[in-house]
PDB file of C-alpha atoms and ligand atoms in Angstrom:
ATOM      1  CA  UNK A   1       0.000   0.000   0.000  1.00  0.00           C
ATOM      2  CA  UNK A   2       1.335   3.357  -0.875  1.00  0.00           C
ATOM      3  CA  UNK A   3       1.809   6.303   1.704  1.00  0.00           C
ATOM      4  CA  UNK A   4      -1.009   8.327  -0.439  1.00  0.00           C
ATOM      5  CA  UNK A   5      -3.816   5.307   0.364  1.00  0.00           C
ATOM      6  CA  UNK A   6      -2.600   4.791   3.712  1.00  0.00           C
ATOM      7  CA  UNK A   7      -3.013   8.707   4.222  1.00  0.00           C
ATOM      8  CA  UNK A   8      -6.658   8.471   2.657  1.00  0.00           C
ATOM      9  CA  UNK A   9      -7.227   5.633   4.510  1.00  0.00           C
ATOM     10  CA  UNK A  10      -6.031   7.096   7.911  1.00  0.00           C
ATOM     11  CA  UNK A  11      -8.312  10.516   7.026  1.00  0.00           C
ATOM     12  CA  UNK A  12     -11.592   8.127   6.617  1.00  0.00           C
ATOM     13  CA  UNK A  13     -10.875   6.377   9.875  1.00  0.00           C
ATOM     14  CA  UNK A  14     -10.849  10.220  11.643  1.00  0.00           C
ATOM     15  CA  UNK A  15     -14.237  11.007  10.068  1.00  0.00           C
ATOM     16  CA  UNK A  16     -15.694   7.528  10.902  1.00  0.00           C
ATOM     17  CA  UNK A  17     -14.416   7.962  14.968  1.00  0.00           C
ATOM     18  CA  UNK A  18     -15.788  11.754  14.565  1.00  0.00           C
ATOM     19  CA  UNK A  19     -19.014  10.639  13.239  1.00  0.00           C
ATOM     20  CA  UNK A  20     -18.650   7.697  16.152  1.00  0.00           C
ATOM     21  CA  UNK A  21     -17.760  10.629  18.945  1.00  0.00           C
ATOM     22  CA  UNK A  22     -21.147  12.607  17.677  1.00  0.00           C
ATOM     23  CA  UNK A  23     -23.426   9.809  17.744  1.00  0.00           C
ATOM     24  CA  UNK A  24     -22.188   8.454  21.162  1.00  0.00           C
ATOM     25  CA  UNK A  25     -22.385  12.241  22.310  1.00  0.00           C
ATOM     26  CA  UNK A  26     -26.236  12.280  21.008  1.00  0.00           C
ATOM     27  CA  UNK A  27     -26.614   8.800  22.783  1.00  0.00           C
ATOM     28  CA  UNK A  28     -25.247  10.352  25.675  1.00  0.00           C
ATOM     29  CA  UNK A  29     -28.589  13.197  25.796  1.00  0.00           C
ATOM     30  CA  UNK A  30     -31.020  10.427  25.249  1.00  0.00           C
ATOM     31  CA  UNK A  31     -29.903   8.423  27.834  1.00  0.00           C
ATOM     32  CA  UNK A  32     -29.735  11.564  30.377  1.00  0.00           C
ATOM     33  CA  UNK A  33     -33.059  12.490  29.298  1.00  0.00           C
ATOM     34  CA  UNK A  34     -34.271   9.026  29.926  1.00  0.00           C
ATOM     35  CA  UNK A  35     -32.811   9.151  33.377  1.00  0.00           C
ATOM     36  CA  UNK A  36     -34.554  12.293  34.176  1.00  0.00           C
ATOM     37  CA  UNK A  37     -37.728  11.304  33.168  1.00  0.00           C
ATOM     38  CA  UNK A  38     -37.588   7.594  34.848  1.00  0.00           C
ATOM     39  CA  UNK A  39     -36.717   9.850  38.396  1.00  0.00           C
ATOM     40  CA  UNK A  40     -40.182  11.864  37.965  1.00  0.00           C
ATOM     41  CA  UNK A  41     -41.615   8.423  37.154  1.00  0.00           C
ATOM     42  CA  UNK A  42     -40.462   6.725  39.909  1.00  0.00           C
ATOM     43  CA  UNK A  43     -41.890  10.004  41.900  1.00  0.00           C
ATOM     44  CA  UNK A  44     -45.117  10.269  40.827  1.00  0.00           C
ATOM     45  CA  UNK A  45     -45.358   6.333  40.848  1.00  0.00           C
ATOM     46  CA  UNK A  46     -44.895   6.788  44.877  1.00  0.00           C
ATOM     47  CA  UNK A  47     -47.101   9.772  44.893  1.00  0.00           C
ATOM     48  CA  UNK A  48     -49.613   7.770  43.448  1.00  0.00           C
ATOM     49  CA  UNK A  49     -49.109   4.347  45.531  1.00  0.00           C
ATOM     50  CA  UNK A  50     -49.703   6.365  48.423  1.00  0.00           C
ATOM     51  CA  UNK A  51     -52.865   8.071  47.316  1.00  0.00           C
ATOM     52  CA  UNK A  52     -54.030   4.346  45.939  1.00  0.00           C
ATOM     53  CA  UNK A  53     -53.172   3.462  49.508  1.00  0.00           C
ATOM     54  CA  UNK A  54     -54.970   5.980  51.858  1.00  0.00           C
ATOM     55  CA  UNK A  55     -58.068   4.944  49.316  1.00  0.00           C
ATOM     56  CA  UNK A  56     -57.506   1.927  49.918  1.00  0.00           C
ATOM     57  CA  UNK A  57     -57.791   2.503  53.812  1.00  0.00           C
ATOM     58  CA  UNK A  58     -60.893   4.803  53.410  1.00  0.00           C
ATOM     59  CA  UNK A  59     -64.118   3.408  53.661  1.00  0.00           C
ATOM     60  CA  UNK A  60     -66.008   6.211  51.985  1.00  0.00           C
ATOM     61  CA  UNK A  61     -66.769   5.890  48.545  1.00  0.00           C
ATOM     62  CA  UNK A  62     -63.970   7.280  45.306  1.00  0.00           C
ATOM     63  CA  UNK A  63     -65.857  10.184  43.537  1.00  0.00           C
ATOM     64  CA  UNK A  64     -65.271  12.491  40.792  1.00  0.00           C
ATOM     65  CA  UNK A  65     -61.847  12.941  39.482  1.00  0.00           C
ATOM     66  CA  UNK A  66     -60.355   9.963  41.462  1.00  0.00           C
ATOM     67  CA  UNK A  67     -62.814   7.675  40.811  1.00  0.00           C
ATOM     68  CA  UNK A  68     -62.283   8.309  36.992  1.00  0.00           C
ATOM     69  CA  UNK A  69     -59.062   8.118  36.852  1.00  0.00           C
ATOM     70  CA  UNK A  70     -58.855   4.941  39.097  1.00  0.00           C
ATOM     71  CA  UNK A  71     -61.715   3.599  36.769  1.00  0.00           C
ATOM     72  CA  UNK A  72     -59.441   4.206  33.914  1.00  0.00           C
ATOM     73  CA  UNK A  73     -56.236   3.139  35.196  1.00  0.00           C
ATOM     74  CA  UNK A  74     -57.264  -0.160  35.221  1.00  0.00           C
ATOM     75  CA  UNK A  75     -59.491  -0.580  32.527  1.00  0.00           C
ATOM     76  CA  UNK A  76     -55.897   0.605  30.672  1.00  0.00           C
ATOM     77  CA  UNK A  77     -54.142  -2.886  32.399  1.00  0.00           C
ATOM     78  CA  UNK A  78     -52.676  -1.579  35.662  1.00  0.00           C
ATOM     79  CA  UNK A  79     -53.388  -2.484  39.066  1.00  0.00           C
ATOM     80  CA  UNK A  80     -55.592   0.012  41.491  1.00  0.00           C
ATOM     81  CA  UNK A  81     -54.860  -1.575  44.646  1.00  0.00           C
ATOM     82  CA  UNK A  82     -52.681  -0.894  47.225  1.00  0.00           C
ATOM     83  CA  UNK A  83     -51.129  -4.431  47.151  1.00  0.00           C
ATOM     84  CA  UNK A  84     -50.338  -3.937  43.600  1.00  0.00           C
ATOM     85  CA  UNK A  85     -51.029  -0.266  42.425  1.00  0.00           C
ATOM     86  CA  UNK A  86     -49.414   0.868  39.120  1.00  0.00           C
ATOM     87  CA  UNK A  87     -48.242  -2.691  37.942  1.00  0.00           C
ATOM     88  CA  UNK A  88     -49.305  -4.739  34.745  1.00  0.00           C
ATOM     89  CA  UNK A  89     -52.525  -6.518  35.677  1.00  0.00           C
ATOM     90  CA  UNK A  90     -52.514 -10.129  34.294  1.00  0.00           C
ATOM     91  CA  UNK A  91     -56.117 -10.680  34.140  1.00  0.00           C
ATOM     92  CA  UNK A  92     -58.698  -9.644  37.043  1.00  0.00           C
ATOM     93  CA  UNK A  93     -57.500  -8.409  40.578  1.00  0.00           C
ATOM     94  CA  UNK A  94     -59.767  -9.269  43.446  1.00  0.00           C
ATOM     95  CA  UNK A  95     -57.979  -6.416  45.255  1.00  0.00           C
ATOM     96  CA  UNK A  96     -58.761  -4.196  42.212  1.00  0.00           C
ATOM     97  CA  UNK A  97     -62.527  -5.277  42.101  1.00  0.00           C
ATOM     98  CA  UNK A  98     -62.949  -4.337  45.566  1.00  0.00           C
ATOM     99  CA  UNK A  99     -61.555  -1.089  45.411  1.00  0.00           C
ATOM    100  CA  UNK A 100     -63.414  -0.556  42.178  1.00  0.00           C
ATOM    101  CA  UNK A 101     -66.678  -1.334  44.104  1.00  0.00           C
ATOM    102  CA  UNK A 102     -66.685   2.196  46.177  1.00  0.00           C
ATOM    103  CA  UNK A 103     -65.990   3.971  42.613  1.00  0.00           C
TER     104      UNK A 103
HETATM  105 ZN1   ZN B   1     -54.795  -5.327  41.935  1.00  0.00          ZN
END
């Protein structure tokens, strides 16, 4: 191999790790906006476990907004109750049904 071609050749491995360095950098945002957004997740999710839970303590019946949105939540697949609230529901939840029965 001549010293031209190896020259070429050494200038398209420097674009390739540039291009590399760019996408890794882009990779790099995604991930930190991923990690941002799974912390608010993970806050509301406990937010919302311990609202599902002081339901689940009352004896009163859910109204209005709540009882919506509970309604919702697990017509959409998720658990309502507090022994399982905001996981994937496999099928019915006796738990679930119970607390849907004071919507
Ligand atoms: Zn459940």
């Amino acid at each position: 191999m001549d010293k031209q071609a190896m020259l070429r050749q050494i200038e398209q491995l420097q674009d390739r790790i540039g291009e590399f360095y760019q996408e890794l950098g882009e990779l790099k945002l995604l991930i930190s906006d991923l990690i941002e957004e799974n912390g608010q997740l993970a806050l509301e999710n406990v937010k919302l476990r311990e609202r599902a839970r002081l339901y689940a303590e009352e004896k009163t019946p859910i109204q209005g907004e709540a009882a919506r949105y509970l309604g919702q939540l697990y017509e959409d697949g998720f658990h309502i109750c507090n022994v399982n609230y905001g996981s994937l529901r496999k099928g019915e939840c006796l738990f679930c049904l119970q607390s849907l029965q004071r919507v």
